[in-house]
Amino acid sequence: MLKALIFDVDGTLADTEHAHLKAFNQAFAQEGLDWHWSEAEYTELLNISGGKERMLHHWRQVEPNMKELQAGAMAETVERLHLIKTSFYEAAVRNGEVSLRPGVLALMQEAREQGLQLAIATTTSPANIAALLTAAIGSDWRTHFLAVGDASSSPIKKPDPQVYRQVLSDMDLEASECVAFEDSSNGLRAANAAGLKTVITPNPFTDHHDFRAAWRVVPDLRQARLIQLRRWFDQA
Ligand code: XBP
Ligand code: MG
């Protein structure tokens, strides 16, 4: 029986990546770095899950001779940049620059009305989730979700299944009782590795990814209403 829906955040609940990209570039400029990521470059960099990991990867690419001894200093700088980036991102969300994708709220509402549980499984930072869902749902957003897995609770990022396993264990549910919603190949790999059926809603940053291992691929969640999910679930 279908008991819970587990949602990725970035790219799935909302097209957040333009706002993330802008926030990264604002942080680089504020710190006097000459880094500036274009949309094409960022699309490529999204293969690395997690903002800190993404910056570290970029740094190693532009300065391949960086000595291991400097690793501690690099991590500190990345930590600082990420705090600045997160506050720019939060401000953008508060300014209304990001809204939920079509069908997201309707699916969540009908799932709750019909007694299903909701959960979040993301690599993003807790502050980003709170900003987005406070704006979209309200200050009581956390009460809508039985479990929330994020960068703080599950530090090993997708495609590792850690965050999905954590959320399943927090809900005390089996993967076979849930459906995951993702937008990227790293997310799909993570959800699949946790044994979940995964519905993919691609977006402009991920529509070139390989989604052949998905349970279903739909343009957006208006094509994955609960009645449809239950039908697919019963066919599986
Ligand atoms: C989303 C990400 C995140 C955001 C930035 O991946 O990779 O890193 O781009 O958020 P997914 P942070 O949707 O698969 O979880 O800077 O807080 O990491
Ligand atoms: Mg995503």
CSV table of C-alpha atoms and ligand atoms in Angstrom, one decimal:
chain,number,residue,atom,x,y,z
A,1,MET,CA,0.0,0.0,0.0
A,2,LEU,CA,1.2,3.5,-0.8
A,3,LYS,CA,1.8,5.3,2.5
A,4,ALA,CA,4.2,8.2,1.9
A,5,LEU,CA,5.5,10.6,-0.7
A,6,ILE,CA,9.2,11.7,-0.4
A,7,PHE,CA,10.2,14.9,-2.1
A,8,ASP,CA,13.5,16.2,-3.2
A,9,VAL,CA,13.7,20.0,-2.9
A,10,ASP,CA,15.9,21.7,-5.5
A,11,GLY,CA,14.6,21.3,-9.0
A,12,THR,CA,11.6,19.2,-7.8
A,13,LEU,CA,9.6,21.3,-5.5
A,14,ALA,CA,10.7,24.5,-7.2
A,15,ASP,CA,13.1,25.6,-9.9
A,16,THR,CA,15.6,26.9,-7.4
A,17,GLU,CA,18.8,26.6,-9.4
A,18,HIS,CA,18.7,30.1,-11.0
A,19,ALA,CA,18.4,31.6,-7.5
A,20,HIS,CA,21.2,29.3,-6.2
A,21,LEU,CA,23.5,30.3,-9.1
A,22,LYS,CA,22.9,34.0,-8.6
A,23,ALA,CA,23.6,33.6,-4.8
A,24,PHE,CA,26.9,31.7,-5.5
A,25,ASN,CA,28.0,34.5,-7.9
A,26,GLN,CA,27.0,37.2,-5.4
A,27,ALA,CA,29.0,35.4,-2.6
A,28,PHE,CA,32.1,35.2,-4.9
A,29,ALA,CA,31.8,38.9,-5.8
A,30,GLN,CA,31.3,39.9,-2.1
A,31,GLU,CA,34.5,38.0,-1.2
A,32,GLY,CA,36.5,39.5,-4.0
A,33,LEU,CA,36.9,36.3,-5.9
A,34,ASP,CA,37.2,36.4,-9.7
A,35,TRP,CA,34.9,33.3,-10.0
A,36,HIS,CA,31.7,33.8,-11.9
A,37,TRP,CA,29.7,30.8,-13.0
A,38,SER,CA,27.7,31.0,-16.2
A,39,GLU,CA,24.5,29.0,-16.6
A,40,ALA,CA,26.2,26.5,-18.9
A,41,GLU,CA,29.1,26.0,-16.4
A,42,TYR,CA,26.6,25.7,-13.5
A,43,THR,CA,24.6,23.1,-15.4
A,44,GLU,CA,27.8,21.0,-15.6
A,45,LEU,CA,28.7,21.7,-11.9
A,46,LEU,CA,25.3,20.5,-10.8
A,47,ASN,CA,26.7,17.0,-11.3
A,48,ILE,CA,28.4,17.6,-8.0
A,49,SER,CA,25.6,17.5,-5.3
A,50,GLY,CA,25.8,20.1,-2.5
A,51,GLY,CA,26.9,23.7,-2.7
A,52,LYS,CA,30.1,23.3,-0.6
A,53,GLU,CA,31.2,20.2,-2.5
A,54,ARG,CA,30.5,22.1,-5.8
A,55,MET,CA,32.7,25.1,-4.8
A,56,LEU,CA,35.5,22.8,-3.7
A,57,HIS,CA,35.3,20.9,-7.0
A,58,HIS,CA,35.5,24.2,-8.9
A,59,TRP,CA,38.4,25.4,-6.9
A,60,ARG,CA,40.3,22.2,-7.5
A,61,GLN,CA,39.6,22.5,-11.2
A,62,VAL,CA,40.9,26.1,-11.5
A,63,GLU,CA,43.8,25.5,-9.1
A,64,PRO,CA,44.8,21.9,-9.6
A,65,ASN,CA,48.2,22.5,-7.9
A,66,MET,CA,46.6,23.4,-4.6
A,67,LYS,CA,48.6,21.4,-1.9
A,68,GLU,CA,46.9,19.0,0.4
A,69,LEU,CA,48.3,21.0,3.3
A,70,GLN,CA,46.0,23.8,2.3
A,71,ALA,CA,42.9,21.6,2.5
A,72,GLY,CA,42.0,22.9,5.9
A,73,ALA,CA,42.2,26.5,4.8
A,74,MET,CA,40.2,25.7,1.6
A,75,ALA,CA,37.4,24.0,3.7
A,76,GLU,CA,37.2,27.1,5.9
A,77,THR,CA,36.9,29.5,3.0
A,78,VAL,CA,34.3,27.3,1.4
A,79,GLU,CA,32.4,27.2,4.7
A,80,ARG,CA,32.4,31.0,4.8
A,81,LEU,CA,31.4,31.4,1.1
A,82,HIS,CA,28.6,29.0,1.7
A,83,LEU,CA,27.2,30.9,4.7
A,84,ILE,CA,27.2,34.1,2.5
A,85,LYS,CA,25.7,32.2,-0.4
A,86,THR,CA,22.9,30.9,1.8
A,87,SER,CA,21.9,34.3,3.1
A,88,PHE,CA,21.8,35.7,-0.5
A,89,TYR,CA,19.6,32.7,-1.4
A,90,GLU,CA,17.3,33.1,1.6
A,91,ALA,CA,16.8,36.8,0.7
A,92,ALA,CA,16.0,35.9,-2.9
A,93,VAL,CA,13.4,33.4,-1.7
A,94,ARG,CA,11.9,35.9,0.7
A,95,ASN,CA,11.7,38.4,-2.2
A,96,GLY,CA,9.5,36.0,-4.1
A,97,GLU,CA,12.1,35.0,-6.7
A,98,VAL,CA,11.3,31.3,-6.3
A,99,SER,CA,7.9,29.6,-6.3
A,100,LEU,CA,6.7,26.0,-6.2
A,101,ARG,CA,6.5,24.0,-9.5
A,102,PRO,CA,3.0,23.3,-10.9
A,103,GLY,CA,1.1,20.5,-9.2
A,104,VAL,CA,3.4,20.3,-6.1
A,105,LEU,CA,1.1,21.9,-3.6
A,106,ALA,CA,-2.0,20.2,-4.9
A,107,LEU,CA,-0.4,16.8,-4.7
A,108,MET,CA,0.9,17.4,-1.1
A,109,GLN,CA,-2.6,18.7,-0.1
A,110,GLU,CA,-4.5,15.7,-1.4
A,111,ALA,CA,-1.9,13.3,0.0
A,112,ARG,CA,-2.4,14.8,3.5
A,113,GLU,CA,-6.2,14.8,3.1
A,114,GLN,CA,-6.1,11.1,2.2
A,115,GLY,CA,-3.9,10.1,5.2
A,116,LEU,CA,-0.6,9.7,3.4
A,117,GLN,CA,2.7,10.9,5.0
A,118,LEU,CA,5.0,13.5,3.4
A,119,ALA,CA,8.8,13.7,3.7
A,120,ILE,CA,11.7,15.7,2.4
A,121,ALA,CA,15.0,14.1,1.2
A,122,THR,CA,17.4,16.7,-0.1
A,123,THR,CA,21.1,17.5,-0.2
A,124,THR,CA,20.4,21.2,0.4
A,125,SER,CA,20.9,23.1,3.6
A,126,PRO,CA,18.1,23.4,6.3
A,127,ALA,CA,18.0,27.2,5.9
A,128,ASN,CA,17.1,26.8,2.2
A,129,ILE,CA,14.3,24.4,2.9
A,130,ALA,CA,12.9,26.6,5.6
A,131,ALA,CA,13.0,29.7,3.4
A,132,LEU,CA,11.3,28.0,0.5
A,133,LEU,CA,8.6,26.1,2.5
A,134,THR,CA,7.8,29.0,4.8
A,135,ALA,CA,7.1,31.2,1.8
A,136,ALA,CA,5.1,28.4,0.0
A,137,ILE,CA,3.3,26.7,2.9
A,138,GLY,CA,3.6,29.0,5.9
A,139,SER,CA,5.4,29.1,9.2
A,140,ASP,CA,4.0,25.7,10.2
A,141,TRP,CA,5.4,24.0,7.2
A,142,ARG,CA,7.4,21.5,9.3
A,143,THR,CA,4.2,20.0,10.7
A,144,HIS,CA,3.3,18.9,7.2
A,145,PHE,CA,6.2,16.5,7.0
A,146,LEU,CA,6.8,13.4,9.1
A,147,ALA,CA,10.5,13.4,8.3
A,148,VAL,CA,13.0,15.9,6.8
A,149,GLY,CA,16.4,14.7,5.6
A,150,ASP,CA,18.9,17.3,4.5
A,151,ALA,CA,22.6,18.3,4.4
A,152,SER,CA,22.8,18.5,8.2
A,153,SER,CA,21.2,15.2,8.9
A,154,SER,CA,22.7,13.2,6.0
A,155,PRO,CA,26.1,14.6,5.0
A,156,ILE,CA,26.9,12.0,2.4
A,157,LYS,CA,25.3,13.6,-0.7
A,158,LYS,CA,23.3,12.0,-3.5
A,159,PRO,CA,23.8,9.8,-5.5
A,160,ASP,CA,24.5,8.1,-2.2
A,161,PRO,CA,21.2,6.9,-0.7
A,162,GLN,CA,22.0,8.0,2.8
A,163,VAL,CA,19.3,10.7,3.0
A,164,TYR,CA,16.6,8.4,1.6
A,165,ARG,CA,17.6,5.7,4.1
A,166,GLN,CA,17.5,8.2,6.9
A,167,VAL,CA,14.0,9.4,6.0
A,168,LEU,CA,12.6,5.9,5.6
A,169,SER,CA,14.0,4.9,9.0
A,170,ASP,CA,12.7,8.1,10.6
A,171,MET,CA,9.2,7.4,9.2
A,172,ASP,CA,9.5,3.7,10.1
A,173,LEU,CA,8.3,2.8,6.6
A,174,GLU,CA,9.6,0.4,3.9
A,175,ALA,CA,10.8,1.7,0.5
A,176,SER,CA,8.1,-0.4,-1.1
A,177,GLU,CA,5.4,1.7,0.7
A,178,CYS,CA,6.7,5.0,-0.7
A,179,VAL,CA,7.2,7.0,-3.9
A,180,ALA,CA,10.1,9.4,-4.3
A,181,PHE,CA,10.0,12.6,-6.5
A,182,GLU,CA,13.2,13.8,-8.1
A,183,ASP,CA,14.5,16.0,-10.9
A,184,SER,CA,18.1,14.8,-11.5
A,185,SER,CA,20.1,11.7,-12.2
A,186,ASN,CA,22.0,12.0,-8.9
A,187,GLY,CA,18.7,12.1,-7.1
A,188,LEU,CA,17.3,9.2,-9.1
A,189,ARG,CA,20.4,7.1,-8.4
A,190,ALA,CA,20.1,7.9,-4.7
A,191,ALA,CA,16.3,7.0,-4.5
A,192,ASN,CA,16.7,3.9,-6.6
A,193,ALA,CA,19.6,2.7,-4.4
A,194,ALA,CA,17.3,3.0,-1.4
A,195,GLY,CA,14.8,0.8,-3.2
A,196,LEU,CA,12.3,3.5,-4.0
A,197,LYS,CA,10.0,3.9,-7.0
A,198,THR,CA,11.0,7.3,-8.4
A,199,VAL,CA,8.9,9.8,-10.4
A,200,ILE,CA,11.1,12.3,-12.3
A,201,THR,CA,10.0,15.8,-13.2
A,202,PRO,CA,12.9,17.2,-15.3
A,203,ASN,CA,13.6,20.9,-15.5
A,204,PRO,CA,15.8,23.0,-17.8
A,205,PHE,CA,19.0,22.2,-15.7
A,206,THR,CA,18.4,18.4,-15.8
A,207,ASP,CA,16.4,17.6,-18.9
A,208,HIS,CA,19.5,16.2,-20.6
A,209,HIS,CA,20.1,13.6,-17.8
A,210,ASP,CA,19.6,9.9,-18.2
A,211,PHE,CA,16.3,9.0,-16.6
A,212,ARG,CA,15.9,5.5,-18.1
A,213,ALA,CA,16.0,3.9,-14.6
A,214,ALA,CA,13.0,6.1,-13.4
A,215,TRP,CA,9.7,4.5,-12.5
A,216,ARG,CA,7.9,7.3,-14.3
A,217,VAL,CA,9.0,10.6,-16.1
A,218,VAL,CA,6.4,13.4,-16.3
A,219,PRO,CA,6.8,17.0,-17.3
A,220,ASP,CA,5.5,18.2,-13.9
A,221,LEU,CA,3.5,16.9,-10.9
A,222,ARG,CA,0.1,17.9,-12.5
A,223,GLN,CA,0.6,14.6,-14.3
A,224,ALA,CA,1.2,12.7,-11.1
A,225,ARG,CA,-1.9,13.3,-9.0
A,226,LEU,CA,-2.6,10.8,-6.3
A,227,ILE,CA,-5.2,8.8,-8.3
A,228,GLN,CA,-2.6,8.3,-11.0
A,229,LEU,CA,0.1,7.4,-8.5
A,230,ARG,CA,-2.1,4.8,-7.0
A,231,ARG,CA,-2.9,3.3,-10.4
A,232,TRP,CA,0.8,3.1,-11.3
A,233,PHE,CA,1.4,1.7,-7.8
A,234,ASP,CA,-1.2,-1.1,-8.2
A,235,GLN,CA,0.3,-2.0,-11.6
A,236,ALA,CA,3.8,-2.4,-10.2
B,1,XBP,C1,20.5,20.2,-5.0
B,1,XBP,C2,21.8,20.7,-4.8
B,1,XBP,C3,22.0,21.8,-3.8
B,1,XBP,C4,21.7,23.2,-4.3
B,1,XBP,C5,22.4,24.1,-3.4
B,1,XBP,O1,20.5,18.8,-5.3
B,1,XBP,O2,22.7,20.2,-5.4
B,1,XBP,O3,23.4,21.7,-3.5
B,1,XBP,O4,22.1,23.4,-5.6
B,1,XBP,O5,22.1,24.0,-2.0
B,1,XBP,P1,19.3,17.8,-4.9
B,1,XBP,P2,23.3,24.1,-1.0
B,1,XBP,O6,18.1,18.5,-5.5
B,1,XBP,O7,19.6,16.6,-5.6
B,1,XBP,O8,19.2,17.7,-3.4
B,1,XBP,O9,24.2,25.2,-1.4
B,1,XBP,O10,22.7,24.4,0.4
B,1,XBP,O11,24.1,22.8,-0.9
B,2,MG,MG,17.0,18.1,-7.2
